[in-house]
Amino acid sequence: RFASWMVHPYSVKRLSWDLVSMMLVVFDMLFVPFQLFDPPDTDFQDAMSWITRVFWTCDVPFSFMSGFLANDGFIEMRPLRVARSYLRSWFVLDICIVG
């Protein structure tokens, strides 16, 4: 039933998501420490703040739909196995960051 929603780990969709993710991580690495200097609020900062919040919130369900390369070299695309793997790996950290 959910198999049609699964995203192959080497697809363009997954690559695009990962590239946006990498850009937002770099932005956060630069922007978060900069907040220690209490800069004035700008429209850009407000927009980026919302964009990053929405993106990382959407990343959690997207991770449940993204296949992965298993230890045996098999690309795991079965929804239950993907969900189980995500719950055992990044899920807790992702929820702590989003929450």
PDB file of N, CA and C in Angstrom:
ATOM      1  N   ARG A   1       0.818  -1.189   0.000  1.00  0.00           N
ATOM      2  CA  ARG A   1       0.000   0.000   0.000  1.00  0.00           C
ATOM      3  C   ARG A   1       0.865   1.258   0.000  1.00  0.00           C
ATOM      4  N   PHE A   2       1.892   1.312   0.858  1.00  0.00           N
ATOM      5  CA  PHE A   2       2.775   2.469   0.894  1.00  0.00           C
ATOM      6  C   PHE A   2       3.980   2.316  -0.026  1.00  0.00           C
ATOM      7  N   ALA A   3       4.108   1.160  -0.650  1.00  0.00           N
ATOM      8  CA  ALA A   3       5.272   0.901  -1.502  1.00  0.00           C
ATOM      9  C   ALA A   3       5.379   1.904  -2.649  1.00  0.00           C
ATOM     10  N   SER A   4       4.258   2.398  -3.137  1.00  0.00           N
ATOM     11  CA  SER A   4       4.302   3.348  -4.253  1.00  0.00           C
ATOM     12  C   SER A   4       4.844   4.717  -3.824  1.00  0.00           C
ATOM     13  N   TRP A   5       4.872   4.977  -2.533  1.00  0.00           N
ATOM     14  CA  TRP A   5       5.385   6.249  -2.023  1.00  0.00           C
ATOM     15  C   TRP A   5       6.890   6.212  -1.768  1.00  0.00           C
ATOM     16  N   MET A   6       7.482   5.026  -1.830  1.00  0.00           N
ATOM     17  CA  MET A   6       8.893   4.884  -1.486  1.00  0.00           C
ATOM     18  C   MET A   6       9.782   5.595  -2.511  1.00  0.00           C
ATOM     19  N   VAL A   7      10.874   6.173  -2.018  1.00  0.00           N
ATOM     20  CA  VAL A   7      11.820   6.913  -2.853  1.00  0.00           C
ATOM     21  C   VAL A   7      13.132   6.133  -2.875  1.00  0.00           C
ATOM     22  N   HIS A   8      13.606   5.845  -4.066  1.00  0.00           N
ATOM     23  CA  HIS A   8      14.873   5.122  -4.221  1.00  0.00           C
ATOM     24  C   HIS A   8      16.011   6.002  -3.707  1.00  0.00           C
ATOM     25  N   PRO A   9      16.968   5.430  -2.968  1.00  0.00           N
ATOM     26  CA  PRO A   9      18.038   6.250  -2.394  1.00  0.00           C
ATOM     27  C   PRO A   9      18.945   6.915  -3.423  1.00  0.00           C
ATOM     28  N   TYR A  10      18.963   6.422  -4.666  1.00  0.00           N
ATOM     29  CA  TYR A  10      19.809   7.011  -5.706  1.00  0.00           C
ATOM     30  C   TYR A  10      18.995   7.770  -6.756  1.00  0.00           C
ATOM     31  N   SER A  11      17.752   8.106  -6.421  1.00  0.00           N
ATOM     32  CA  SER A  11      16.903   8.824  -7.371  1.00  0.00           C
ATOM     33  C   SER A  11      17.244  10.312  -7.373  1.00  0.00           C
ATOM     34  N   VAL A  12      16.801  10.992  -8.411  1.00  0.00           N
ATOM     35  CA  VAL A  12      16.995  12.443  -8.510  1.00  0.00           C
ATOM     36  C   VAL A  12      16.251  13.140  -7.374  1.00  0.00           C
ATOM     37  N   LYS A  13      15.078  12.634  -7.036  1.00  0.00           N
ATOM     38  CA  LYS A  13      14.299  13.222  -5.949  1.00  0.00           C
ATOM     39  C   LYS A  13      15.083  13.167  -4.634  1.00  0.00           C
ATOM     40  N   ARG A  14      15.683  12.021  -4.345  1.00  0.00           N
ATOM     41  CA  ARG A  14      16.454  11.877  -3.105  1.00  0.00           C
ATOM     42  C   ARG A  14      17.716  12.738  -3.147  1.00  0.00           C
ATOM     43  N   LEU A  15      18.386  12.769  -4.292  1.00  0.00           N
ATOM     44  CA  LEU A  15      19.584  13.586  -4.442  1.00  0.00           C
ATOM     45  C   LEU A  15      19.248  15.060  -4.234  1.00  0.00           C
ATOM     46  N   SER A  16      18.155  15.508  -4.819  1.00  0.00           N
ATOM     47  CA  SER A  16      17.729  16.899  -4.662  1.00  0.00           C
ATOM     48  C   SER A  16      17.441  17.215  -3.199  1.00  0.00           C
ATOM     49  N   TRP A  17      16.737  16.308  -2.537  1.00  0.00           N
ATOM     50  CA  TRP A  17      16.417  16.499  -1.121  1.00  0.00           C
ATOM     51  C   TRP A  17      17.699  16.590  -0.300  1.00  0.00           C
ATOM     52  N   ASP A  18      18.647  15.716  -0.583  1.00  0.00           N
ATOM     53  CA  ASP A  18      19.912  15.714   0.157  1.00  0.00           C
ATOM     54  C   ASP A  18      20.724  16.978  -0.098  1.00  0.00           C
ATOM     55  N   LEU A  19      20.681  17.502  -1.313  1.00  0.00           N
ATOM     56  CA  LEU A  19      21.405  18.740  -1.608  1.00  0.00           C
ATOM     57  C   LEU A  19      20.804  19.930  -0.859  1.00  0.00           C
ATOM     58  N   VAL A  20      19.482  20.008  -0.839  1.00  0.00           N
ATOM     59  CA  VAL A  20      18.827  21.075  -0.076  1.00  0.00           C
ATOM     60  C   VAL A  20      19.145  20.910   1.409  1.00  0.00           C
ATOM     61  N   SER A  21      19.125  19.682   1.871  1.00  0.00           N
ATOM     62  CA  SER A  21      19.455  19.394   3.262  1.00  0.00           C
ATOM     63  C   SER A  21      20.866  19.870   3.605  1.00  0.00           C
ATOM     64  N   MET A  22      21.809  19.584   2.726  1.00  0.00           N
ATOM     65  CA  MET A  22      23.191  19.990   2.954  1.00  0.00           C
ATOM     66  C   MET A  22      23.310  21.520   2.989  1.00  0.00           C
ATOM     67  N   MET A  23      22.616  22.197   2.093  1.00  0.00           N
ATOM     68  CA  MET A  23      22.660  23.661   2.083  1.00  0.00           C
ATOM     69  C   MET A  23      22.069  24.241   3.369  1.00  0.00           C
ATOM     70  N   LEU A  24      20.987  23.648   3.851  1.00  0.00           N
ATOM     71  CA  LEU A  24      20.377  24.149   5.077  1.00  0.00           C
ATOM     72  C   LEU A  24      21.231  23.852   6.310  1.00  0.00           C
ATOM     73  N   VAL A  25      21.943  22.743   6.299  1.00  0.00           N
ATOM     74  CA  VAL A  25      22.864  22.452   7.398  1.00  0.00           C
ATOM     75  C   VAL A  25      23.980  23.496   7.429  1.00  0.00           C
ATOM     76  N   VAL A  26      24.537  23.817   6.269  1.00  0.00           N
ATOM     77  CA  VAL A  26      25.580  24.851   6.202  1.00  0.00           C
ATOM     78  C   VAL A  26      25.015  26.196   6.670  1.00  0.00           C
ATOM     79  N   PHE A  27      23.821  26.535   6.215  1.00  0.00           N
ATOM     80  CA  PHE A  27      23.195  27.777   6.661  1.00  0.00           C
ATOM     81  C   PHE A  27      23.049  27.791   8.182  1.00  0.00           C
ATOM     82  N   ASP A  28      22.537  26.699   8.749  1.00  0.00           N
ATOM     83  CA  ASP A  28      22.359  26.619  10.207  1.00  0.00           C
ATOM     84  C   ASP A  28      23.697  26.710  10.940  1.00  0.00           C
ATOM     85  N   MET A  29      24.730  26.098  10.383  1.00  0.00           N
ATOM     86  CA  MET A  29      26.053  26.144  11.021  1.00  0.00           C
ATOM     87  C   MET A  29      26.587  27.575  11.086  1.00  0.00           C
ATOM     88  N   LEU A  30      26.256  28.375  10.101  1.00  0.00           N
ATOM     89  CA  LEU A  30      26.708  29.761  10.080  1.00  0.00           C
ATOM     90  C   LEU A  30      25.756  30.682  10.845  1.00  0.00           C
ATOM     91  N   PHE A  31      24.476  30.448  10.686  1.00  0.00           N
ATOM     92  CA  PHE A  31      23.463  31.353  11.222  1.00  0.00           C
ATOM     93  C   PHE A  31      23.276  31.210  12.730  1.00  0.00           C
ATOM     94  N   VAL A  32      23.249  29.999  13.248  1.00  0.00           N
ATOM     95  CA  VAL A  32      22.977  29.785  14.676  1.00  0.00           C
ATOM     96  C   VAL A  32      24.043  30.455  15.554  1.00  0.00           C
ATOM     97  N   PRO A  33      25.332  30.251  15.299  1.00  0.00           N
ATOM     98  CA  PRO A  33      26.328  30.960  16.136  1.00  0.00           C
ATOM     99  C   PRO A  33      26.247  32.485  15.983  1.00  0.00           C
ATOM    100  N   PHE A  34      25.887  32.958  14.799  1.00  0.00           N
ATOM    101  CA  PHE A  34      25.763  34.395  14.555  1.00  0.00           C
ATOM    102  C   PHE A  34      24.712  35.027  15.469  1.00  0.00           C
ATOM    103  N   GLN A  35      23.731  34.242  15.904  1.00  0.00           N
ATOM    104  CA  GLN A  35      22.670  34.740  16.773  1.00  0.00           C
ATOM    105  C   GLN A  35      23.200  35.177  18.139  1.00  0.00           C
ATOM    106  N   LEU A  36      24.384  34.717  18.512  1.00  0.00           N
ATOM    107  CA  LEU A  36      24.986  35.144  19.782  1.00  0.00           C
ATOM    108  C   LEU A  36      25.252  36.648  19.804  1.00  0.00           C
ATOM    109  N   PHE A  37      25.415  37.249  18.629  1.00  0.00           N
ATOM    110  CA  PHE A  37      25.684  38.681  18.538  1.00  0.00           C
ATOM    111  C   PHE A  37      24.406  39.515  18.491  1.00  0.00           C
ATOM    112  N   ASP A  38      23.264  38.859  18.596  1.00  0.00           N
ATOM    113  CA  ASP A  38      21.958  39.510  18.612  1.00  0.00           C
ATOM    114  C   ASP A  38      21.774  40.502  17.448  1.00  0.00           C
ATOM    115  N   PRO A  39      21.869  39.971  16.215  1.00  0.00           N
ATOM    116  CA  PRO A  39      21.706  40.865  15.059  1.00  0.00           C
ATOM    117  C   PRO A  39      20.246  41.311  14.926  1.00  0.00           C
ATOM    118  N   PRO A  40      20.014  42.412  14.248  1.00  0.00           N
ATOM    119  CA  PRO A  40      18.622  42.859  14.045  1.00  0.00           C
ATOM    120  C   PRO A  40      17.875  41.866  13.136  1.00  0.00           C
ATOM    121  N   ASP A  41      16.590  41.729  13.384  1.00  0.00           N
ATOM    122  CA  ASP A  41      15.771  40.830  12.556  1.00  0.00           C
ATOM    123  C   ASP A  41      15.622  41.398  11.148  1.00  0.00           C
ATOM    124  N   THR A  42      15.701  40.496  10.178  1.00  0.00           N
ATOM    125  CA  THR A  42      15.490  40.889   8.786  1.00  0.00           C
ATOM    126  C   THR A  42      14.452  39.952   8.176  1.00  0.00           C
ATOM    127  N   ASP A  43      13.893  40.364   7.063  1.00  0.00           N
ATOM    128  CA  ASP A  43      12.936  39.507   6.360  1.00  0.00           C
ATOM    129  C   ASP A  43      13.613  38.213   5.907  1.00  0.00           C
ATOM    130  N   PHE A  44      14.877  38.317   5.493  1.00  0.00           N
ATOM    131  CA  PHE A  44      15.616  37.127   5.064  1.00  0.00           C
ATOM    132  C   PHE A  44      15.747  36.129   6.214  1.00  0.00           C
ATOM    133  N   GLN A  45      16.103  36.614   7.390  1.00  0.00           N
ATOM    134  CA  GLN A  45      16.238  35.725   8.545  1.00  0.00           C
ATOM    135  C   GLN A  45      14.900  35.082   8.900  1.00  0.00           C
ATOM    136  N   ASP A  46      13.848  35.866   8.859  1.00  0.00           N
ATOM    137  CA  ASP A  46      12.522  35.316   9.162  1.00  0.00           C
ATOM    138  C   ASP A  46      12.134  34.239   8.145  1.00  0.00           C
ATOM    139  N   ALA A  47      12.359  34.529   6.871  1.00  0.00           N
ATOM    140  CA  ALA A  47      12.019  33.562   5.822  1.00  0.00           C
ATOM    141  C   ALA A  47      12.847  32.286   5.967  1.00  0.00           C
ATOM    142  N   MET A  48      14.139  32.443   6.169  1.00  0.00           N
ATOM    143  CA  MET A  48      15.006  31.261   6.304  1.00  0.00           C
ATOM    144  C   MET A  48      14.665  30.460   7.556  1.00  0.00           C
ATOM    145  N   SER A  49      14.278  31.130   8.584  1.00  0.00           N
ATOM    146  CA  SER A  49      13.879  30.448   9.813  1.00  0.00           C
ATOM    147  C   SER A  49      12.665  29.549   9.552  1.00  0.00           C
ATOM    148  N   TRP A  50      11.678  30.080   8.824  1.00  0.00           N
ATOM    149  CA  TRP A  50      10.498  29.288   8.488  1.00  0.00           C
ATOM    150  C   TRP A  50      10.828  28.180   7.490  1.00  0.00           C
ATOM    151  N   ILE A  51      11.652  28.486   6.513  1.00  0.00           N
ATOM    152  CA  ILE A  51      12.032  27.469   5.513  1.00  0.00           C
ATOM    153  C   ILE A  51      12.735  26.300   6.184  1.00  0.00           C
ATOM    154  N   THR A  52      13.667  26.585   7.075  1.00  0.00           N
ATOM    155  CA  THR A  52      14.387  25.486   7.740  1.00  0.00           C
ATOM    156  C   THR A  52      13.451  24.691   8.650  1.00  0.00           C
ATOM    157  N   ARG A  53      12.573  25.373   9.364  1.00  0.00           N
ATOM    158  CA  ARG A  53      11.619  24.655  10.222  1.00  0.00           C
ATOM    159  C   ARG A  53      10.742  23.704   9.416  1.00  0.00           C
ATOM    160  N   VAL A  54      10.188  24.231   8.352  1.00  0.00           N
ATOM    161  CA  VAL A  54       9.297  23.411   7.517  1.00  0.00           C
ATOM    162  C   VAL A  54      10.064  22.263   6.875  1.00  0.00           C
ATOM    163  N   PHE A  55      11.254  22.552   6.359  1.00  0.00           N
ATOM    164  CA  PHE A  55      12.044  21.502   5.711  1.00  0.00           C
ATOM    165  C   PHE A  55      12.364  20.374   6.687  1.00  0.00           C
ATOM    166  N   TRP A  56      12.898  20.706   7.865  1.00  0.00           N
ATOM    167  CA  TRP A  56      13.292  19.650   8.812  1.00  0.00           C
ATOM    168  C   TRP A  56      12.077  18.905   9.346  1.00  0.00           C
ATOM    169  N   THR A  57      10.946  19.579   9.441  1.00  0.00           N
ATOM    170  CA  THR A  57       9.719  18.885   9.848  1.00  0.00           C
ATOM    171  C   THR A  57       9.288  17.895   8.766  1.00  0.00           C
ATOM    172  N   CYS A  58       9.371  18.308   7.506  1.00  0.00           N
ATOM    173  CA  CYS A  58       9.022  17.416   6.386  1.00  0.00           C
ATOM    174  C   CYS A  58      10.043  16.304   6.208  1.00  0.00           C
ATOM    175  N   ASP A  59      11.253  16.520   6.679  1.00  0.00           N
ATOM    176  CA  ASP A  59      12.301  15.517   6.536  1.00  0.00           C
ATOM    177  C   ASP A  59      11.979  14.239   7.316  1.00  0.00           C
ATOM    178  N   VAL A  60      11.280  14.369   8.420  1.00  0.00           N
ATOM    179  CA  VAL A  60      10.947  13.179   9.227  1.00  0.00           C
ATOM    180  C   VAL A  60      10.061  12.212   8.433  1.00  0.00           C
ATOM    181  N   PRO A  61       8.888  12.637   7.926  1.00  0.00           N
ATOM    182  CA  PRO A  61       8.108  11.679   7.136  1.00  0.00           C
ATOM    183  C   PRO A  61       8.815  11.247   5.853  1.00  0.00           C
ATOM    184  N   PHE A  62       9.595  12.150   5.247  1.00  0.00           N
ATOM    185  CA  PHE A  62      10.328  11.781   4.031  1.00  0.00           C
ATOM    186  C   PHE A  62      11.333  10.673   4.322  1.00  0.00           C
ATOM    187  N   SER A  63      11.920  10.692   5.512  1.00  0.00           N
ATOM    188  CA  SER A  63      12.874   9.642   5.881  1.00  0.00           C
ATOM    189  C   SER A  63      12.195   8.281   6.012  1.00  0.00           C
ATOM    190  N   PHE A  64      10.935   8.277   6.392  1.00  0.00           N
ATOM    191  CA  PHE A  64      10.182   7.024   6.458  1.00  0.00           C
ATOM    192  C   PHE A  64       9.899   6.468   5.062  1.00  0.00           C
ATOM    193  N   MET A  65      10.001   7.311   4.046  1.00  0.00           N
ATOM    194  CA  MET A  65       9.689   6.891   2.678  1.00  0.00           C
ATOM    195  C   MET A  65      10.926   6.715   1.809  1.00  0.00           C
ATOM    196  N   SER A  66      12.112   6.839   2.391  1.00  0.00           N
ATOM    197  CA  SER A  66      13.346   6.767   1.611  1.00  0.00           C
ATOM    198  C   SER A  66      14.042   5.428   1.821  1.00  0.00           C
ATOM    199  N   GLY A  67      14.210   4.706   0.725  1.00  0.00           N
ATOM    200  CA  GLY A  67      14.927   3.443   0.796  1.00  0.00           C
ATOM    201  C   GLY A  67      16.373   3.677   1.195  1.00  0.00           C
ATOM    202  N   PHE A  68      17.059   2.591   1.507  1.00  0.00           N
ATOM    203  CA  PHE A  68      18.457   2.707   1.922  1.00  0.00           C
ATOM    204  C   PHE A  68      19.244   1.487   1.458  1.00  0.00           C
ATOM    205  N   LEU A  69      20.555   1.637   1.439  1.00  0.00           N
ATOM    206  CA  LEU A  69      21.456   0.548   1.071  1.00  0.00           C
ATOM    207  C   LEU A  69      21.743  -0.263   2.324  1.00  0.00           C
ATOM    208  N   ALA A  70      21.325  -1.519   2.325  1.00  0.00           N
ATOM    209  CA  ALA A  70      21.527  -2.391   3.478  1.00  0.00           C
ATOM    210  C   ALA A  70      22.975  -2.894   3.517  1.00  0.00           C
ATOM    211  N   ASN A  71      23.360  -3.467   4.636  1.00  0.00           N
ATOM    212  CA  ASN A  71      24.728  -3.969   4.810  1.00  0.00           C
ATOM    213  C   ASN A  71      25.124  -5.012   3.781  1.00  0.00           C
ATOM    214  N   ASP A  72      24.152  -5.766   3.290  1.00  0.00           N
ATOM    215  CA  ASP A  72      24.446  -6.820   2.318  1.00  0.00           C
ATOM    216  C   ASP A  72      24.486  -6.301   0.875  1.00  0.00           C
ATOM    217  N   GLY A  73      24.349  -4.974   0.695  1.00  0.00           N
ATOM    218  CA  GLY A  73      24.383  -4.381  -0.636  1.00  0.00           C
ATOM    219  C   GLY A  73      23.023  -4.301  -1.309  1.00  0.00           C
ATOM    220  N   PHE A  74      22.004  -4.832  -0.661  1.00  0.00           N
ATOM    221  CA  PHE A  74      20.639  -4.807  -1.189  1.00  0.00           C
ATOM    222  C   PHE A  74      20.024  -3.440  -0.909  1.00  0.00           C
ATOM    223  N   ILE A  75      19.308  -2.883  -1.864  1.00  0.00           N
ATOM    224  CA  ILE A  75      18.603  -1.625  -1.643  1.00  0.00           C
ATOM    225  C   ILE A  75      17.236  -1.944  -1.058  1.00  0.00           C
ATOM    226  N   GLU A  76      17.073  -1.571   0.188  1.00  0.00           N
ATOM    227  CA  GLU A  76      15.844  -1.869   0.927  1.00  0.00           C
ATOM    228  C   GLU A  76      14.785  -0.824   0.610  1.00  0.00           C
ATOM    229  N   MET A  77      13.683  -1.294   0.037  1.00  0.00           N
ATOM    230  CA  MET A  77      12.580  -0.411  -0.338  1.00  0.00           C
ATOM    231  C   MET A  77      11.261  -0.825   0.322  1.00  0.00           C
ATOM    232  N   ARG A  78      11.277  -1.849   1.153  1.00  0.00           N
ATOM    233  CA  ARG A  78      10.047  -2.285   1.821  1.00  0.00           C
ATOM    234  C   ARG A  78       9.718  -1.312   2.947  1.00  0.00           C
ATOM    235  N   PRO A  79       8.528  -0.720   2.919  1.00  0.00           N
ATOM    236  CA  PRO A  79       8.175   0.338   3.880  1.00  0.00           C
ATOM    237  C   PRO A  79       8.380  -0.035   5.345  1.00  0.00           C
ATOM    238  N   LEU A  80       8.002  -1.212   5.744  1.00  0.00           N
ATOM    239  CA  LEU A  80       8.138  -1.604   7.153  1.00  0.00           C
ATOM    240  C   LEU A  80       9.610  -1.694   7.562  1.00  0.00           C
ATOM    241  N   ARG A  81      10.430  -2.257   6.703  1.00  0.00           N
ATOM    242  CA  ARG A  81      11.869  -2.366   7.014  1.00  0.00           C
ATOM    243  C   ARG A  81      12.549  -0.999   7.016  1.00  0.00           C
ATOM    244  N   VAL A  82      12.140  -0.149   6.088  1.00  0.00           N
ATOM    245  CA  VAL A  82      12.696   1.210   6.048  1.00  0.00           C
ATOM    246  C   VAL A  82      12.310   1.956   7.324  1.00  0.00           C
ATOM    247  N   ALA A  83      11.053   1.870   7.712  1.00  0.00           N
ATOM    248  CA  ALA A  83      10.592   2.542   8.929  1.00  0.00           C
ATOM    249  C   ALA A  83      11.320   2.013  10.153  1.00  0.00           C
ATOM    250  N   ARG A  84      11.469   0.715  10.236  1.00  0.00           N
ATOM    251  CA  ARG A  84      12.164   0.115  11.376  1.00  0.00           C
ATOM    252  C   ARG A  84      13.610   0.588  11.448  1.00  0.00           C
ATOM    253  N   SER A  85      14.274   0.641  10.308  1.00  0.00           N
ATOM    254  CA  SER A  85      15.659   1.098  10.275  1.00  0.00           C
ATOM    255  C   SER A  85      15.764   2.564  10.698  1.00  0.00           C
ATOM    256  N   TYR A  86      14.868   3.393  10.200  1.00  0.00           N
ATOM    257  CA  TYR A  86      14.885   4.816  10.556  1.00  0.00           C
ATOM    258  C   TYR A  86      14.605   5.004  12.041  1.00  0.00           C
ATOM    259  N   LEU A  87      13.648   4.275  12.572  1.00  0.00           N
ATOM    260  CA  LEU A  87      13.332   4.386  13.999  1.00  0.00           C
ATOM    261  C   LEU A  87      14.514   3.987  14.872  1.00  0.00           C
ATOM    262  N   ARG A  88      15.320   3.051  14.391  1.00  0.00           N
ATOM    263  CA  ARG A  88      16.488   2.584  15.160  1.00  0.00           C
ATOM    264  C   ARG A  88      17.728   3.452  14.958  1.00  0.00           C
ATOM    265  N   SER A  89      17.675   4.371  14.014  1.00  0.00           N
ATOM    266  CA  SER A  89      18.872   5.157  13.741  1.00  0.00           C
ATOM    267  C   SER A  89      18.653   6.648  14.032  1.00  0.00           C
ATOM    268  N   TRP A  90      18.191   7.423  13.067  1.00  0.00           N
ATOM    269  CA  TRP A  90      18.149   8.875  13.167  1.00  0.00           C
ATOM    270  C   TRP A  90      16.876   9.452  13.754  1.00  0.00           C
ATOM    271  N   PHE A  91      15.851   8.650  13.907  1.00  0.00           N
ATOM    272  CA  PHE A  91      14.538   9.173  14.289  1.00  0.00           C
ATOM    273  C   PHE A  91      14.565   9.979  15.590  1.00  0.00           C
ATOM    274  N   VAL A  92      15.160   9.438  16.644  1.00  0.00           N
ATOM    275  CA  VAL A  92      15.153  10.125  17.945  1.00  0.00           C
ATOM    276  C   VAL A  92      15.860  11.476  17.842  1.00  0.00           C
ATOM    277  N   LEU A  93      17.020  11.519  17.184  1.00  0.00           N
ATOM    278  CA  LEU A  93      17.733  12.776  17.006  1.00  0.00           C
ATOM    279  C   LEU A  93      16.903  13.760  16.174  1.00  0.00           C
ATOM    280  N   ASP A  94      16.306  13.277  15.098  1.00  0.00           N
ATOM    281  CA  ASP A  94      15.485  14.146  14.252  1.00  0.00           C
ATOM    282  C   ASP A  94      14.323  14.747  15.041  1.00  0.00           C
ATOM    283  N   ILE A  95      13.661  13.949  15.846  1.00  0.00           N
ATOM    284  CA  ILE A  95      12.533  14.444  16.639  1.00  0.00           C
ATOM    285  C   ILE A  95      13.008  15.457  17.663  1.00  0.00           C
ATOM    286  N   CYS A  96      14.147  15.213  18.268  1.00  0.00           N
ATOM    287  CA  CYS A  96      14.688  16.182  19.243  1.00  0.00           C
ATOM    288  C   CYS A  96      15.008  17.509  18.572  1.00  0.00           C
ATOM    289  N   ILE A  97      15.523  17.456  17.374  1.00  0.00           N
ATOM    290  CA  ILE A  97      15.878  18.681  16.660  1.00  0.00           C
ATOM    291  C   ILE A  97      14.615  19.418  16.194  1.00  0.00           C
ATOM    292  N   VAL A  98      13.666  18.687  15.652  1.00  0.00           N
ATOM    293  CA  VAL A  98      12.433  19.302  15.155  1.00  0.00           C
ATOM    294  C   VAL A  98      11.569  19.792  16.320  1.00  0.00           C
ATOM    295  N   GLY A  99      11.535  18.999  17.377  1.00  0.00           N
ATOM    296  CA  GLY A  99      10.682  19.328  18.529  1.00  0.00           C
ATOM    297  C   GLY A  99      11.257  20.433  19.297  1.00  0.00           C
TER     298      GLY A  99
END
